[in-house]
């Protein structure tokens, strides 16, 4: 079974202006015989689909020719490389390379040339079950230049495992080794192009952009990569540039869409426009932009049109603003400039047949020389990629043929044998390392260029270089010409950057649009979260609009403070007085005064008072968990012991003089079973339960409390809920105090020696006053003052009991011993009894 693909089938419709293969083999510019043939796919007759003003005759005008001069330059780069290799004594010695070059008309004529390359010398493509010994016309294919055409060609060539090296197609589809095992690139992928663009945006702090993309695979793939890679970049406008499918001219509908797109760009608030499109779709777009008076924008060009001369020559294009672009790195190929400009002259310097202008461009010799100036200005960028592509195939063939300094082992080479060698190439060309290891593309670098309108001899000036290996953008000059009046860097942000210490409040779905709000006092802005202010740690503070917190001045009751000295002085005096009272009562424990004061219960109260005075230093110095535990428990327990003794003492006196007569049986049980000690034990057990519960609910641990009137100061206290803890601890004491006060009041008419009402009233008054004062201070203030008031309340209550209750007893013992006799007390009781009768 055969597929016949002869010359008549290669004839292309005239209205498409596609060159038949017969014309390609007519001139040495397109054909060169050799031991091994390479196929070249170039866009020599690009369809001018975007501009309705170019002619479409069989013979191109000089304006059309300038559009095609780039394609001829790439063609010459291939021819130049082949001639260098054939003249080399080190690379493929004794082996000659030939070439067949075909015009793919950008991407509309890709299949016909590929079938031509697959055919044998008899224009026949044999169909076999096994293509191991299949020998097509060419050994490898260089090109084509556009991404869509490269993918189309790769689909066919990969079936036959024919090496394909594209010199300008940046599409990531060619990275798929399973789909395209024999497709390679002599240019970095479009992903690296997008990375370079993002570095450019970051360099000038542009985060509010418009994105325009062509309605084809190239535009959509670039857009997808941009969306995936862009972080911190917001798109104000995303619109498509239509691409015609079948006609060279844009239809009225597509022209209307482009006009609408330009209008959207004008009304967008973003001042930077990224255009991800092939070059042939853009002439009408930029003509329309000039017509609608688009100005003062920054345009970022994709590699496909970054150095396109036809766009640069659009009238008044300079008015649209500043045009930057990502372009392939420029390399100088020694001797290539002179080689390229001679392409239009014959051996005798005469022009060839003018009817073949769209093949050999003889008619446009003057235009060629003019266009060559532009080609020189834009640099040998893609030319080097074509040049290196030929060398890649040559080095792979050199290894496959086992070449040495003497020569090579010539033999029949099948394309599939060349693929592994192409993958392994690693050599230096013009001081640049060429390798296809990895994703199958050379690690070429990109450059950031600027279109210069005042320098026609250097229209595309390099301003920065981007290394795909190091992932860095290095600016080579700060002399960038902006369209702004004072040549300042244009601003393209939705919202201006917030001042330090301000958080962002979103005002739209876009993260780039926000309003700035100062962080409140006591908070700061963490750069990891720009949308919320973080609270400062407890030991730090900040003013409104702060980026950091500052250490607070930690306040506590210090040992050297004057208040501390006063507290310690009174506590020491109280402790001494209590110790003296204890010794006195121990010595005179058998006397009526001591017995009437409570007898053995007095020593329980005095011991509690001593412990209370010893606990005063726990309120001074840096609080610790131990100190806080003592503050919250010791005084409360000691005071409860004292107040319970007072209560039972008052109750006992009333019982002796009144209850014994009213309820003699109850009184006998009280006396028989030591009711006073049972009462005290029950009260102490209840108090211990309350205290333990309080400790569990309100753990006594040091905490830092900020002061509202001075955020720079923080008070170190023992409990965040100190007021609640104090209420819980004081609830039982308050009840006992009221009960004690009531019992004392009932005994105000008892014998003077047994009337403790005024002394207990003094003690209870001290307690009530200190308790009320403490709560007032805690309600109004925070900080050290609360600690001072707490400690002062403890000292006052302890002194009130020690001096107010035990003081008069000691006075009688020391200064009125005559009243400390049983006879004196008996006389007082008889006098009370006589008054009652």
mmCIF file of C-alpha atoms in Angstrom, residues 467-772:
data_model
loop_
_atom_site.group_PDB
_atom_site.id
_atom_site.type_symbol
_atom_site.label_atom_id
_atom_site.label_comp_id
_atom_site.label_asym_id
_atom_site.label_seq_id
_atom_site.Cartn_x
_atom_site.Cartn_y
_atom_site.Cartn_z
ATOM 1 C CA UNK A 467 19.039 33.937 33.411
ATOM 2 C CA UNK A 468 16.780 30.889 33.242
ATOM 3 C CA UNK A 469 19.368 28.957 35.237
ATOM 4 C CA UNK A 470 19.761 31.429 38.117
ATOM 5 C CA UNK A 471 16.173 32.749 37.969
ATOM 6 C CA UNK A 472 17.366 36.328 38.354
ATOM 7 C CA UNK A 473 16.696 39.569 36.552
ATOM 8 C CA UNK A 474 19.749 41.819 36.322
ATOM 9 C CA UNK A 475 19.256 45.373 35.121
ATOM 10 C CA UNK A 476 22.124 46.604 33.015
ATOM 11 C CA UNK A 477 21.085 50.241 32.904
ATOM 12 C CA UNK A 478 18.875 52.644 34.777
ATOM 13 C CA UNK A 479 18.555 54.836 31.706
ATOM 14 C CA UNK A 480 15.047 53.748 30.784
ATOM 15 C CA UNK A 481 12.953 56.178 28.777
ATOM 16 C CA UNK A 482 9.476 56.347 30.260
ATOM 17 C CA UNK A 483 6.525 58.114 28.694
ATOM 18 C CA UNK A 484 5.942 60.124 31.883
ATOM 19 C CA UNK A 485 6.711 63.878 31.760
ATOM 20 C CA UNK A 486 9.522 63.717 34.335
ATOM 21 C CA UNK A 487 10.669 60.225 33.255
ATOM 22 C CA UNK A 488 9.604 58.657 36.538
ATOM 23 C CA UNK A 489 8.618 55.008 36.734
ATOM 24 C CA UNK A 490 4.884 54.713 35.956
ATOM 25 C CA UNK A 491 2.645 53.502 38.750
ATOM 26 C CA UNK A 492 0.178 50.697 38.177
ATOM 27 C CA UNK A 493 -1.459 49.676 41.430
ATOM 28 C CA UNK A 494 -5.085 49.439 42.438
ATOM 29 C CA UNK A 495 -4.294 50.858 45.874
ATOM 30 C CA UNK A 496 -1.212 52.645 47.070
ATOM 31 C CA UNK A 497 1.024 50.750 49.435
ATOM 32 C CA UNK A 498 -0.002 51.171 53.039
ATOM 33 C CA UNK A 499 2.207 53.089 55.393
ATOM 34 C CA UNK A 500 4.104 51.120 58.044
ATOM 35 C CA UNK A 501 1.729 50.034 60.769
ATOM 36 C CA UNK A 502 -1.379 50.094 58.580
ATOM 37 C CA UNK A 503 -3.396 47.017 57.748
ATOM 38 C CA UNK A 504 -5.260 46.392 54.525
ATOM 39 C CA UNK A 505 -9.030 46.320 54.419
ATOM 40 C CA UNK A 506 -10.259 44.730 51.170
ATOM 41 C CA UNK A 507 -12.673 46.841 49.159
ATOM 42 C CA UNK A 508 -13.201 44.357 46.319
ATOM 43 C CA UNK A 509 -12.638 40.718 45.438
ATOM 44 C CA UNK A 510 -9.155 41.608 44.224
ATOM 45 C CA UNK A 511 -6.445 41.374 46.851
ATOM 46 C CA UNK A 512 -4.707 44.393 45.299
ATOM 47 C CA UNK A 513 -7.599 46.743 46.040
ATOM 48 C CA UNK A 514 -7.833 47.837 49.653
ATOM 49 C CA UNK A 515 -7.904 50.772 52.006
ATOM 50 C CA UNK A 516 -5.332 51.361 54.699
ATOM 51 C CA UNK A 517 -6.304 51.470 58.370
ATOM 52 C CA UNK A 518 -3.970 52.169 61.283
ATOM 53 C CA UNK A 519 -3.425 49.336 63.702
ATOM 54 C CA UNK A 520 -4.913 50.118 67.083
ATOM 55 C CA UNK A 521 -2.803 50.755 70.152
ATOM 56 C CA UNK A 522 -1.633 47.496 71.656
ATOM 57 C CA UNK A 523 -1.440 45.806 68.256
ATOM 58 C CA UNK A 524 1.126 45.683 65.495
ATOM 59 C CA UNK A 525 1.296 44.713 61.822
ATOM 60 C CA UNK A 526 3.029 41.443 61.105
ATOM 61 C CA UNK A 527 4.383 41.365 57.555
ATOM 62 C CA UNK A 528 3.208 37.770 57.254
ATOM 63 C CA UNK A 529 -0.404 38.960 57.482
ATOM 64 C CA UNK A 530 -1.077 42.365 55.959
ATOM 65 C CA UNK A 531 -4.825 42.214 56.562
ATOM 66 C CA UNK A 532 -5.004 41.954 60.355
ATOM 67 C CA UNK A 533 -3.128 43.517 63.235
ATOM 68 C CA UNK A 534 -1.692 41.126 65.782
ATOM 69 C CA UNK A 535 -2.014 41.837 69.526
ATOM 70 C CA UNK A 536 1.189 42.554 71.369
ATOM 71 C CA UNK A 537 2.380 40.050 73.988
ATOM 72 C CA UNK A 538 1.349 40.866 77.537
ATOM 73 C CA UNK A 539 4.756 42.230 78.434
ATOM 74 C CA UNK A 540 4.920 44.532 75.387
ATOM 75 C CA UNK A 541 2.972 47.507 74.084
ATOM 76 C CA UNK A 542 2.622 49.646 70.977
ATOM 77 C CA UNK A 543 1.137 52.922 69.849
ATOM 78 C CA UNK A 544 -1.469 53.138 67.107
ATOM 79 C CA UNK A 545 0.025 52.425 63.686
ATOM 80 C CA UNK A 546 3.008 50.418 64.900
ATOM 81 C CA UNK A 547 4.951 47.703 63.148
ATOM 82 C CA UNK A 548 6.435 46.300 66.301
ATOM 83 C CA UNK A 549 5.824 46.121 70.004
ATOM 84 C CA UNK A 550 8.023 47.548 72.706
ATOM 85 C CA UNK A 551 8.825 46.070 76.132
ATOM 86 C CA UNK A 552 6.540 47.377 78.843
ATOM 87 C CA UNK A 553 7.792 48.705 82.172
ATOM 88 C CA UNK A 554 6.720 45.985 84.578
ATOM 89 C CA UNK A 555 5.402 47.426 87.836
ATOM 90 C CA UNK A 556 5.055 45.608 91.129
ATOM 91 C CA UNK A 557 5.431 46.489 94.792
ATOM 92 C CA UNK A 558 9.177 46.836 95.131
ATOM 93 C CA UNK A 559 11.156 46.398 98.302
ATOM 94 C CA UNK A 560 12.720 49.861 98.163
ATOM 95 C CA UNK A 561 9.427 51.711 97.700
ATOM 96 C CA UNK A 562 8.320 54.061 100.479
ATOM 97 C CA UNK A 563 4.970 52.331 100.774
ATOM 98 C CA UNK A 564 6.763 49.043 101.294
ATOM 99 C CA UNK A 565 8.790 50.492 104.158
ATOM 100 C CA UNK A 566 5.638 51.729 105.896
ATOM 101 C CA UNK A 567 3.888 48.360 105.434
ATOM 102 C CA UNK A 568 6.867 46.443 106.781
ATOM 103 C CA UNK A 569 7.196 48.841 109.704
ATOM 104 C CA UNK A 570 3.596 48.384 110.798
ATOM 105 C CA UNK A 571 3.688 44.637 110.175
ATOM 106 C CA UNK A 572 6.831 44.289 112.293
ATOM 107 C CA UNK A 573 5.257 46.371 115.061
ATOM 108 C CA UNK A 574 2.134 44.247 114.878
ATOM 109 C CA UNK A 575 4.168 41.052 114.913
ATOM 110 C CA UNK A 576 6.144 42.239 117.970
ATOM 111 C CA UNK A 577 2.946 43.307 119.721
ATOM 112 C CA UNK A 578 1.344 39.949 118.993
ATOM 113 C CA UNK A 579 4.388 38.056 120.266
ATOM 114 C CA UNK A 580 4.426 40.164 123.456
ATOM 115 C CA UNK A 581 0.705 39.520 123.873
ATOM 116 C CA UNK A 582 1.239 35.803 123.391
ATOM 117 C CA UNK A 583 3.969 35.712 126.053
ATOM 118 C CA UNK A 584 1.885 37.815 128.424
ATOM 119 C CA UNK A 585 -1.157 35.614 127.983
ATOM 120 C CA UNK A 586 0.967 32.512 128.469
ATOM 121 C CA UNK A 587 2.313 33.862 131.747
ATOM 122 C CA UNK A 588 -1.106 35.023 132.985
ATOM 123 C CA UNK A 589 -3.153 32.238 131.454
ATOM 124 C CA UNK A 590 -4.712 31.399 134.862
ATOM 125 C CA UNK A 591 -5.964 34.942 135.469
ATOM 126 C CA UNK A 592 -9.584 36.015 134.961
ATOM 127 C CA UNK A 593 -8.682 38.522 132.203
ATOM 128 C CA UNK A 594 -7.163 35.848 129.997
ATOM 129 C CA UNK A 595 -9.976 33.432 130.715
ATOM 130 C CA UNK A 596 -12.656 36.066 129.973
ATOM 131 C CA UNK A 597 -10.840 36.923 126.666
ATOM 132 C CA UNK A 598 -11.278 33.327 125.502
ATOM 133 C CA UNK A 599 -8.812 31.244 127.419
ATOM 134 C CA UNK A 600 -7.109 28.707 125.223
ATOM 135 C CA UNK A 601 -8.873 30.095 122.133
ATOM 136 C CA UNK A 602 -6.788 33.239 122.543
ATOM 137 C CA UNK A 603 -3.653 31.322 121.624
ATOM 138 C CA UNK A 604 -5.351 30.027 118.467
ATOM 139 C CA UNK A 605 -6.169 33.610 117.485
ATOM 140 C CA UNK A 606 -2.694 34.876 118.409
ATOM 141 C CA UNK A 607 -1.064 32.114 116.338
ATOM 142 C CA UNK A 608 -3.233 33.096 113.372
ATOM 143 C CA UNK A 609 -2.239 36.741 113.814
ATOM 144 C CA UNK A 610 1.452 35.843 113.891
ATOM 145 C CA UNK A 611 1.121 33.833 110.697
ATOM 146 C CA UNK A 612 -0.757 36.736 109.100
ATOM 147 C CA UNK A 613 1.974 39.261 109.966
ATOM 148 C CA UNK A 614 4.687 36.882 108.729
ATOM 149 C CA UNK A 615 2.800 36.615 105.419
ATOM 150 C CA UNK A 616 3.038 40.377 104.667
ATOM 151 C CA UNK A 617 6.374 40.065 102.734
ATOM 152 C CA UNK A 618 4.510 37.844 100.230
ATOM 153 C CA UNK A 619 2.926 41.056 98.883
ATOM 154 C CA UNK A 620 6.316 42.601 98.138
ATOM 155 C CA UNK A 621 8.715 41.891 95.275
ATOM 156 C CA UNK A 622 8.200 39.969 92.039
ATOM 157 C CA UNK A 623 5.138 37.756 92.391
ATOM 158 C CA UNK A 624 5.680 34.040 92.084
ATOM 159 C CA UNK A 625 3.218 31.182 92.200
ATOM 160 C CA UNK A 626 4.166 30.528 95.824
ATOM 161 C CA UNK A 627 3.706 34.166 96.791
ATOM 162 C CA UNK A 628 0.416 34.339 94.952
ATOM 163 C CA UNK A 629 -0.793 31.206 96.721
ATOM 164 C CA UNK A 630 0.093 32.755 100.068
ATOM 165 C CA UNK A 631 -1.660 36.006 99.196
ATOM 166 C CA UNK A 632 -4.848 34.249 98.197
ATOM 167 C CA UNK A 633 -5.055 31.783 101.093
ATOM 168 C CA UNK A 634 -3.033 32.636 104.224
ATOM 169 C CA UNK A 635 -4.674 35.855 105.414
ATOM 170 C CA UNK A 636 -8.139 34.655 104.541
ATOM 171 C CA UNK A 637 -7.698 31.483 106.617
ATOM 172 C CA UNK A 638 -6.074 33.370 109.531
ATOM 173 C CA UNK A 639 -8.787 36.001 109.615
ATOM 174 C CA UNK A 640 -11.505 33.338 109.466
ATOM 175 C CA UNK A 641 -9.961 31.603 112.513
ATOM 176 C CA UNK A 642 -9.944 34.894 114.439
ATOM 177 C CA UNK A 643 -13.442 35.938 113.449
ATOM 178 C CA UNK A 644 -14.851 32.483 114.234
ATOM 179 C CA UNK A 645 -13.257 32.681 117.714
ATOM 180 C CA UNK A 646 -14.755 36.133 118.192
ATOM 181 C CA UNK A 647 -18.141 34.847 117.180
ATOM 182 C CA UNK A 648 -18.061 31.806 119.438
ATOM 183 C CA UNK A 649 -16.650 33.931 122.290
ATOM 184 C CA UNK A 650 -19.513 36.418 122.004
ATOM 185 C CA UNK A 651 -22.014 33.593 121.767
ATOM 186 C CA UNK A 652 -20.597 31.896 124.851
ATOM 187 C CA UNK A 653 -20.911 35.015 127.018
ATOM 188 C CA UNK A 654 -24.508 35.470 125.927
ATOM 189 C CA UNK A 655 -25.168 31.807 126.648
ATOM 190 C CA UNK A 656 -23.777 32.074 130.177
ATOM 191 C CA UNK A 657 -25.859 35.045 131.147
ATOM 192 C CA UNK A 658 -29.005 34.481 129.083
ATOM 193 C CA UNK A 659 -29.123 31.112 127.342
ATOM 194 C CA UNK A 660 -28.482 29.199 130.573
ATOM 195 C CA UNK A 661 -31.674 30.631 132.007
ATOM 196 C CA UNK A 662 -33.738 30.403 128.816
ATOM 197 C CA UNK A 663 -32.502 27.069 127.450
ATOM 198 C CA UNK A 664 -30.709 25.244 130.253
ATOM 199 C CA UNK A 665 -30.699 21.882 128.478
ATOM 200 C CA UNK A 666 -29.172 23.274 125.262
ATOM 201 C CA UNK A 667 -26.597 25.128 127.309
ATOM 202 C CA UNK A 668 -25.637 21.933 129.124
ATOM 203 C CA UNK A 669 -25.103 20.118 125.815
ATOM 204 C CA UNK A 670 -23.012 23.061 124.513
ATOM 205 C CA UNK A 671 -20.780 22.929 127.554
ATOM 206 C CA UNK A 672 -20.665 19.126 127.734
ATOM 207 C CA UNK A 673 -19.512 18.580 124.142
ATOM 208 C CA UNK A 674 -17.302 21.697 123.812
ATOM 209 C CA UNK A 675 -19.606 23.333 121.326
ATOM 210 C CA UNK A 676 -17.218 26.247 120.808
ATOM 211 C CA UNK A 677 -14.495 23.999 119.351
ATOM 212 C CA UNK A 678 -16.957 22.103 117.199
ATOM 213 C CA UNK A 679 -18.165 25.426 115.808
ATOM 214 C CA UNK A 680 -14.619 26.615 115.077
ATOM 215 C CA UNK A 681 -13.712 23.274 113.459
ATOM 216 C CA UNK A 682 -16.757 23.353 111.207
ATOM 217 C CA UNK A 683 -16.079 26.959 110.188
ATOM 218 C CA UNK A 684 -12.418 26.232 109.440
ATOM 219 C CA UNK A 685 -13.366 23.138 107.386
ATOM 220 C CA UNK A 686 -15.906 25.183 105.433
ATOM 221 C CA UNK A 687 -13.325 27.914 104.890
ATOM 222 C CA UNK A 688 -10.746 25.411 103.638
ATOM 223 C CA UNK A 689 -13.311 24.053 101.176
ATOM 224 C CA UNK A 690 -14.087 27.546 99.870
ATOM 225 C CA UNK A 691 -10.400 28.384 99.595
ATOM 226 C CA UNK A 692 -9.524 25.206 97.693
ATOM 227 C CA UNK A 693 -12.456 25.752 95.325
ATOM 228 C CA UNK A 694 -11.352 29.327 94.795
ATOM 229 C CA UNK A 695 -7.814 28.217 94.000
ATOM 230 C CA UNK A 696 -9.116 25.728 91.468
ATOM 231 C CA UNK A 697 -11.438 28.245 89.789
ATOM 232 C CA UNK A 698 -9.019 31.160 89.988
ATOM 233 C CA UNK A 699 -5.491 29.701 89.966
ATOM 234 C CA UNK A 700 -3.111 32.022 91.799
ATOM 235 C CA UNK A 701 -0.471 32.633 89.121
ATOM 236 C CA UNK A 702 1.368 35.854 88.192
ATOM 237 C CA UNK A 703 -0.253 37.746 85.324
ATOM 238 C CA UNK A 704 0.541 40.966 83.488
ATOM 239 C CA UNK A 705 -2.276 43.497 83.441
ATOM 240 C CA UNK A 706 -2.071 46.490 81.103
ATOM 241 C CA UNK A 707 -2.903 49.903 82.471
ATOM 242 C CA UNK A 708 -5.440 51.803 80.400
ATOM 243 C CA UNK A 709 -4.046 55.225 81.269
ATOM 244 C CA UNK A 710 -0.466 54.261 80.397
ATOM 245 C CA UNK A 711 0.010 51.408 77.893
ATOM 246 C CA UNK A 712 3.778 51.524 78.376
ATOM 247 C CA UNK A 713 3.355 50.147 81.897
ATOM 248 C CA UNK A 714 2.086 46.718 82.868
ATOM 249 C CA UNK A 715 1.298 45.596 86.380
ATOM 250 C CA UNK A 716 2.449 42.215 87.584
ATOM 251 C CA UNK A 717 -0.346 40.811 89.703
ATOM 252 C CA UNK A 718 -1.310 37.447 91.083
ATOM 253 C CA UNK A 719 -4.656 36.816 89.513
ATOM 254 C CA UNK A 720 -6.446 38.105 86.467
ATOM 255 C CA UNK A 721 -9.780 37.650 88.264
ATOM 256 C CA UNK A 722 -8.528 38.978 91.567
ATOM 257 C CA UNK A 723 -11.789 40.700 92.436
ATOM 258 C CA UNK A 724 -13.862 37.516 92.023
ATOM 259 C CA UNK A 725 -11.344 35.527 94.027
ATOM 260 C CA UNK A 726 -11.494 38.080 96.806
ATOM 261 C CA UNK A 727 -15.304 37.961 96.886
ATOM 262 C CA UNK A 728 -15.284 34.176 97.174
ATOM 263 C CA UNK A 729 -12.718 34.231 99.983
ATOM 264 C CA UNK A 730 -14.490 37.017 101.885
ATOM 265 C CA UNK A 731 -18.039 35.687 101.652
ATOM 266 C CA UNK A 732 -17.786 33.498 104.773
ATOM 267 C CA UNK A 733 -15.792 36.146 106.648
ATOM 268 C CA UNK A 734 -18.455 38.718 105.921
ATOM 269 C CA UNK A 735 -21.160 36.407 107.231
ATOM 270 C CA UNK A 736 -19.202 35.663 110.431
ATOM 271 C CA UNK A 737 -18.451 39.353 110.928
ATOM 272 C CA UNK A 738 -22.125 40.235 110.809
ATOM 273 C CA UNK A 739 -22.968 37.357 113.167
ATOM 274 C CA UNK A 740 -20.164 38.364 115.537
ATOM 275 C CA UNK A 741 -21.266 41.971 115.462
ATOM 276 C CA UNK A 742 -24.832 40.898 116.286
ATOM 277 C CA UNK A 743 -23.744 38.724 119.222
ATOM 278 C CA UNK A 744 -21.537 41.504 120.543
ATOM 279 C CA UNK A 745 -24.394 43.957 120.355
ATOM 280 C CA UNK A 746 -26.646 41.565 122.316
ATOM 281 C CA UNK A 747 -24.020 41.430 125.068
ATOM 282 C CA UNK A 748 -23.624 45.171 125.464
ATOM 283 C CA UNK A 749 -25.491 45.067 128.841
ATOM 284 C CA UNK A 750 -23.373 42.244 130.273
ATOM 285 C CA UNK A 751 -20.909 42.867 133.099
ATOM 286 C CA UNK A 752 -18.156 45.250 132.092
ATOM 287 C CA UNK A 753 -15.488 42.604 132.497
ATOM 288 C CA UNK A 754 -17.344 40.396 129.976
ATOM 289 C CA UNK A 755 -18.584 43.105 127.625
ATOM 290 C CA UNK A 756 -16.468 42.803 124.453
ATOM 291 C CA UNK A 757 -18.911 44.695 122.212
ATOM 292 C CA UNK A 758 -16.867 47.843 121.753
ATOM 293 C CA UNK A 759 -13.631 45.959 121.077
ATOM 294 C CA UNK A 760 -15.170 43.569 118.591
ATOM 295 C CA UNK A 761 -16.985 46.491 116.975
ATOM 296 C CA UNK A 762 -13.623 48.199 116.500
ATOM 297 C CA UNK A 763 -12.202 45.070 114.852
ATOM 298 C CA UNK A 764 -15.227 44.617 112.625
ATOM 299 C CA UNK A 765 -15.193 48.291 111.649
ATOM 300 C CA UNK A 766 -11.575 47.949 110.527
ATOM 301 C CA UNK A 767 -12.573 44.920 108.489
ATOM 302 C CA UNK A 768 -15.586 46.571 106.833
ATOM 303 C CA UNK A 769 -13.690 49.767 106.026
ATOM 304 C CA UNK A 770 -10.695 47.917 104.535
ATOM 305 C CA UNK A 771 -12.970 45.581 102.548
ATOM 306 C CA UNK A 772 -15.046 48.418 101.074
#
